[in-house]
Coordinates of C-alpha atoms and ligand atoms in Angstrom, one line a residue:
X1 CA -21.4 11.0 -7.3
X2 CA -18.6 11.8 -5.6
X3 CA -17.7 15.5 -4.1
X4 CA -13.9 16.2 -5.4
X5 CA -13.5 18.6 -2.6
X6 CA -13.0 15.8 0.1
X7 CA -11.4 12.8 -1.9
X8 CA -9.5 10.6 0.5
X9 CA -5.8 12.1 1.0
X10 CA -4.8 8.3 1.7
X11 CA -6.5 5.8 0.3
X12 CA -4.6 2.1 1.4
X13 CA -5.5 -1.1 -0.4
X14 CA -5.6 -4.8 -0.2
X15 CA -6.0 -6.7 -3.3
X16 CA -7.7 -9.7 -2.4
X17 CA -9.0 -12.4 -4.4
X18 CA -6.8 -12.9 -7.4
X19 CA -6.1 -16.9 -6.9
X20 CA -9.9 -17.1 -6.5
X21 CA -10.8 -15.0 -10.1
X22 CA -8.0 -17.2 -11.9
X23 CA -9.6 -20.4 -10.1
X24 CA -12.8 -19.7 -11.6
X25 CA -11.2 -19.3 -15.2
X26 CA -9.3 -22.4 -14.4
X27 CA -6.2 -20.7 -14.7
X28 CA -2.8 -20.4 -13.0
X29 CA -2.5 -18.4 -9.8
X30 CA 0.0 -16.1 -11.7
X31 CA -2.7 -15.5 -14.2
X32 CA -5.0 -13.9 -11.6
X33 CA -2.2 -11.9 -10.4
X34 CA -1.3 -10.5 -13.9
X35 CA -5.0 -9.5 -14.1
X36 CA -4.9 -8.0 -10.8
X37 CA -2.2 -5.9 -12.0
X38 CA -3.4 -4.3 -14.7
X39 CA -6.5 -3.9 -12.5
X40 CA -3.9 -1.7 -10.3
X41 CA -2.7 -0.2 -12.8
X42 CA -6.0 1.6 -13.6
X43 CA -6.5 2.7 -10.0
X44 CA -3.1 4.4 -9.8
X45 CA -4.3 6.4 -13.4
X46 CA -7.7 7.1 -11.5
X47 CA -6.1 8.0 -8.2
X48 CA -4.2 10.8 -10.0
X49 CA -7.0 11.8 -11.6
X50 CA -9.3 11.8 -8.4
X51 CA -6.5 14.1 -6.4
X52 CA -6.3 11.4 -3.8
X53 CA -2.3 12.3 -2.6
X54 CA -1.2 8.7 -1.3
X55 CA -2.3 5.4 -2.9
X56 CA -0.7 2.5 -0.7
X57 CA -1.2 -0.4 -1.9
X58 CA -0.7 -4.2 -0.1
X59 CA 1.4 -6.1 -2.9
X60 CA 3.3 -8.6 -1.0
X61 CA 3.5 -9.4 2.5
X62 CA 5.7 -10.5 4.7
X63 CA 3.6 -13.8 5.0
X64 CA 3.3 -14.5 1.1
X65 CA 7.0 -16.1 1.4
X66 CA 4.6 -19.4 2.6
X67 CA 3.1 -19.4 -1.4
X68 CA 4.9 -21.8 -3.8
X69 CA 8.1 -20.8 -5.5
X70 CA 6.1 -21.1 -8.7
X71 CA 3.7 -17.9 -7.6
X72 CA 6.4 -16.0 -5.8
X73 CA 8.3 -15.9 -8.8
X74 CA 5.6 -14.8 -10.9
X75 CA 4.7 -11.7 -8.8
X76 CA 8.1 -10.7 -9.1
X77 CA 7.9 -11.6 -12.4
X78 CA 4.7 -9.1 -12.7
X79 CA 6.2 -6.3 -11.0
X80 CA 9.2 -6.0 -13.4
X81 CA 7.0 -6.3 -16.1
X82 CA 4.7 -3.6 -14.5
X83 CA 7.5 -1.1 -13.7
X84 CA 9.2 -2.0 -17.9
X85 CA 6.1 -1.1 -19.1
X86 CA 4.6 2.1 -16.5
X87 CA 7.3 3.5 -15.6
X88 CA 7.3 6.4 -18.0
X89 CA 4.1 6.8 -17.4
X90 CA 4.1 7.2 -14.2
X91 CA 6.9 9.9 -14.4
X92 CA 5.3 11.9 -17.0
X93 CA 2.3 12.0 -14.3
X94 CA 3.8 13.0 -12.1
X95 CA 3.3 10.2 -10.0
X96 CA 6.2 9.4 -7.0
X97 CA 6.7 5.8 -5.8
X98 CA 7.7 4.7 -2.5
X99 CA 8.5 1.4 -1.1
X100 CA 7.4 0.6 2.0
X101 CA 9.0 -3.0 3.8
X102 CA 12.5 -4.3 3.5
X103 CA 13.0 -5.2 -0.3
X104 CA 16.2 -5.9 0.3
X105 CA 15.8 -10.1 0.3
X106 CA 13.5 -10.1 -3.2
X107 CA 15.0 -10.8 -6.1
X108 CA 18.0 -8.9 -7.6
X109 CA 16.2 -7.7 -11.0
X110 CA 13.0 -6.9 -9.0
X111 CA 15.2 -4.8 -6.8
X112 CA 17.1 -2.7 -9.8
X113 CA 13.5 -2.2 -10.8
X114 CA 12.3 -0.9 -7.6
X115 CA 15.3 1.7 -7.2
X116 CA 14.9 2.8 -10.8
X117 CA 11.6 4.0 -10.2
X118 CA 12.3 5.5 -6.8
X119 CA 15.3 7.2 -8.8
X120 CA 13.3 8.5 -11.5
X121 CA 10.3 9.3 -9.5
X122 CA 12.2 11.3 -6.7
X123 CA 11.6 14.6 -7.6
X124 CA 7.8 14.1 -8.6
X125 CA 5.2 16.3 -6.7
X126 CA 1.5 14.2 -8.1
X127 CA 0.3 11.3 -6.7
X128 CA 2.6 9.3 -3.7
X129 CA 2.1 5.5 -5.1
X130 CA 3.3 3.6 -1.9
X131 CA 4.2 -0.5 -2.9
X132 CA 4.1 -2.5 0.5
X133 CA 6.4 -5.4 -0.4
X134 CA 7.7 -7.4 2.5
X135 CA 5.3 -5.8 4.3
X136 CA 4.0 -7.0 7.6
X137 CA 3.2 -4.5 10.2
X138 CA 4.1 -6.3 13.6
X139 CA 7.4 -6.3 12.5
X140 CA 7.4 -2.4 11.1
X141 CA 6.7 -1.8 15.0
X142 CA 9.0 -4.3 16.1
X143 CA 12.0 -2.4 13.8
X144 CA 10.6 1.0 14.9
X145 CA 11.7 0.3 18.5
X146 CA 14.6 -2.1 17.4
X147 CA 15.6 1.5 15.5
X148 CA 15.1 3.8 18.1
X149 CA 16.8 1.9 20.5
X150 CA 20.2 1.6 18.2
X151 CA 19.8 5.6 17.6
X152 CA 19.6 6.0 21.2
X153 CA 22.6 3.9 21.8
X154 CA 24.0 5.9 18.9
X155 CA 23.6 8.8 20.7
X156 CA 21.4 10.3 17.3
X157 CA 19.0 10.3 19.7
X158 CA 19.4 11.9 23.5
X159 CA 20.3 9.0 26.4
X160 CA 16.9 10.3 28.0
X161 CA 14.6 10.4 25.4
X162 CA 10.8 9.6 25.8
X163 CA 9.3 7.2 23.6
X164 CA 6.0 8.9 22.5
X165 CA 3.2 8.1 19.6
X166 CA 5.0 10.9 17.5
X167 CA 8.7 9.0 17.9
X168 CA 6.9 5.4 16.7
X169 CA 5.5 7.2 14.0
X170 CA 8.6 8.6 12.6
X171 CA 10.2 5.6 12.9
X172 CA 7.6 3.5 10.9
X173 CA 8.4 2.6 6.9
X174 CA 5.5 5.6 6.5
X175 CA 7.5 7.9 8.7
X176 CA 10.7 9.8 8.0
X177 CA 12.4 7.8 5.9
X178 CA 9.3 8.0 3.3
X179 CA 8.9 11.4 3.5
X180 CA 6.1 11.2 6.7
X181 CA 2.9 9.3 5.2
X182 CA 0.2 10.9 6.8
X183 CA -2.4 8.2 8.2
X184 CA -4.8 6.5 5.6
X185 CA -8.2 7.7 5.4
X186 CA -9.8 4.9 4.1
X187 CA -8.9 1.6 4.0
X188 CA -10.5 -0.7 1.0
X189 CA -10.4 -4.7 0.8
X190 CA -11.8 -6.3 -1.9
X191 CA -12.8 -10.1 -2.2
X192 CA -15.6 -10.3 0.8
X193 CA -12.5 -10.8 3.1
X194 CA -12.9 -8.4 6.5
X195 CA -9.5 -8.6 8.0
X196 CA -6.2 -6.3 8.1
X197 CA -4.0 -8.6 7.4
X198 CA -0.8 -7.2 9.1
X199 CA -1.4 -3.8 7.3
X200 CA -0.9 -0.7 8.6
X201 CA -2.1 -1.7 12.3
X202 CA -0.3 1.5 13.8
X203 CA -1.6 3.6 11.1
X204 CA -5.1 2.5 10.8
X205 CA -5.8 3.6 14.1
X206 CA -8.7 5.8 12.9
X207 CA -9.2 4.5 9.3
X208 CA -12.4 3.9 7.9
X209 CA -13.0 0.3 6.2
X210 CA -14.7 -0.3 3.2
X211 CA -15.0 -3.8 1.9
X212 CA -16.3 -5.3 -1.1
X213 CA -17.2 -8.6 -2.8
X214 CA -15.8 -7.7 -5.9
X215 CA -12.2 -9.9 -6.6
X216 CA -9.3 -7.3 -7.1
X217 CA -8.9 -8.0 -11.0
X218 CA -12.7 -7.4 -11.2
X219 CA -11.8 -3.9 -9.1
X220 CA -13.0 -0.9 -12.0
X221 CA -12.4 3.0 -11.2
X222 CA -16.2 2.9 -10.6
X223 CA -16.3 0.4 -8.0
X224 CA -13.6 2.6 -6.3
X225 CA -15.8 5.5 -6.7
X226 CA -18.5 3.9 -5.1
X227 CA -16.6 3.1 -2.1
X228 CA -14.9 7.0 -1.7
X229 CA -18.6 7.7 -1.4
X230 CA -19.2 5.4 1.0
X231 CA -16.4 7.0 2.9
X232 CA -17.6 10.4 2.2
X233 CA -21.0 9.7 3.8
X234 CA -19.2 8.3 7.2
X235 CA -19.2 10.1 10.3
X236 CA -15.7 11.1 11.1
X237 CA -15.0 11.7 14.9
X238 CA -11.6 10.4 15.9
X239 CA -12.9 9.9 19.4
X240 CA -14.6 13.3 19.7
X241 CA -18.2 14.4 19.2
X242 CA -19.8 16.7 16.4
Ligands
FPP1 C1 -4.0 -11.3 -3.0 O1 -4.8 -12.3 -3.7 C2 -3.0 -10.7 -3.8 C3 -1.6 -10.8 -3.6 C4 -1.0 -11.6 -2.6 C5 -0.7 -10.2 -4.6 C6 -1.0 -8.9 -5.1 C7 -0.3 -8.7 -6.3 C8 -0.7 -8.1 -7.4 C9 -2.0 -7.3 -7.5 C10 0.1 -8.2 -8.6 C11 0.7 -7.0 -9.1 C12 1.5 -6.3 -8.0 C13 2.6 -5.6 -8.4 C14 3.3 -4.8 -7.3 C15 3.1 -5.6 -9.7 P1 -4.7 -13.8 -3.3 O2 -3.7 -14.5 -4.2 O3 -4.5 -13.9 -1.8 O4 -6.1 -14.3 -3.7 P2 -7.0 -15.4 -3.1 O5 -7.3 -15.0 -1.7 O6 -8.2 -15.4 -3.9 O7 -6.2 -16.7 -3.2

């Protein structure tokens, strides 16, 4: 059982494993990835209903562009097909989405998605449903800097300003311009994969990890439950001592 007094306030996900569930079934790539988004789509109603305040979640990174045209499509494919059909939804749950990664190069009808959603979501107070598409976190840091330097330049930022933790952090996708993400709590990665990925290096600084077998369209509320108690019987320090 879980205590609903100290649910995760970010919980950050990487949905691993759909190629391998569709291989099983002998079917298409995309078909895993359709199943792995109506597994998603459960976890953002359960989220909500859990209190957790941030749900990121890794949906495309900025090394999927290797995958064949055939599979890149169809995930964009899928998340025009997920917003068409969630969107309401989501709004009358008050859910708020955020993008996080440049969008700007996917396709166009993916993108009038996206910005409807973040349009109609704006003003939403619930859950914070963070998509990480284009996502790689090397070069987040890399634009952080690249940023600060040009607002420096710019003079939006004083000639003699200090670069600290606090400035790197506002300049990440999770930082100003999405409202300041605070870090994620717990970080889950389904699939028997134990790797980050390019996610949320900065920000993971002090994460915990759970990991389980389980292939992301297998991934059930309860098998998310299970792992917030996992995370609820760790032993939180941050660096200091009890
Ligand atoms: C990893 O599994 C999954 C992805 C690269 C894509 C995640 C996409 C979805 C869950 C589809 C829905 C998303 C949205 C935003 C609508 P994999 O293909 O790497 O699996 P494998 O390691 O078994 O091959």
């Amino acid at each position: 059982m879980i205590d609903r007094n100290r649910v995760p306030e970010h919980v950050a996900i990487i949905m691993d494993g759909n190629g391998r569930w569709a291989k099983k079934r002998l079917l298409p790539r995309v078909a895993g990835h359709n199943a792995g988004m109506l597994a998603m789509k459960e976890i953002v109603k359960v989220s909500s209903t859990l209190g957790v305040k941030h749900l990121t979640v890794y949906a495309f990174s900025t090394e999927n562009w290797k995958r064949t045209e055939d599979e890149i499509s169809g995930i964009f494919k899928l998340l025009i097909k997920y917003v068409d059909s969630e969107l309401d939804e989501l709004n009358e749950n008050n859910v708020k989405v955020r993008i996080l990664g440049d969008y700007s190069v996917i396709p166009k009808a993916a993108i009038d998605r996206l910005e409807k959603s973040l349009k109609t979501t704006c003003n939403n107070t619930g859950l914070q449903f963070n998509i990480a598409l284009n996502y790689g976190s090397r070069a987040e840091i890399v634009r952080a800097v690249n940023r600060i330097n040009r607002d420096v330049k710019e003079g939006i930022l004083p000639e003699d300003t200090e670069v600290t933790e606090e400035l790197i952090s506002r300049y990440l996708y999770t930082g100003e311009e999405n409202g300041n993400i605070p870090d994620p709590d717990l970080i889950i990665r389904t699939s028997g994969e134990e790797r980050l990925s390019n996610f949320l290096l900065w920000q993971s600084a002090y994460s915990e990890f759970a990991f389980t077998d389980v292939l992301w369209p297998d991934f059930t509320p309860t098998e998310y439950e299970r792992l917030i108690e996992v995370y609820q019987n760790r032993d939180r320090r941050f660096g200091g001592r009890k």
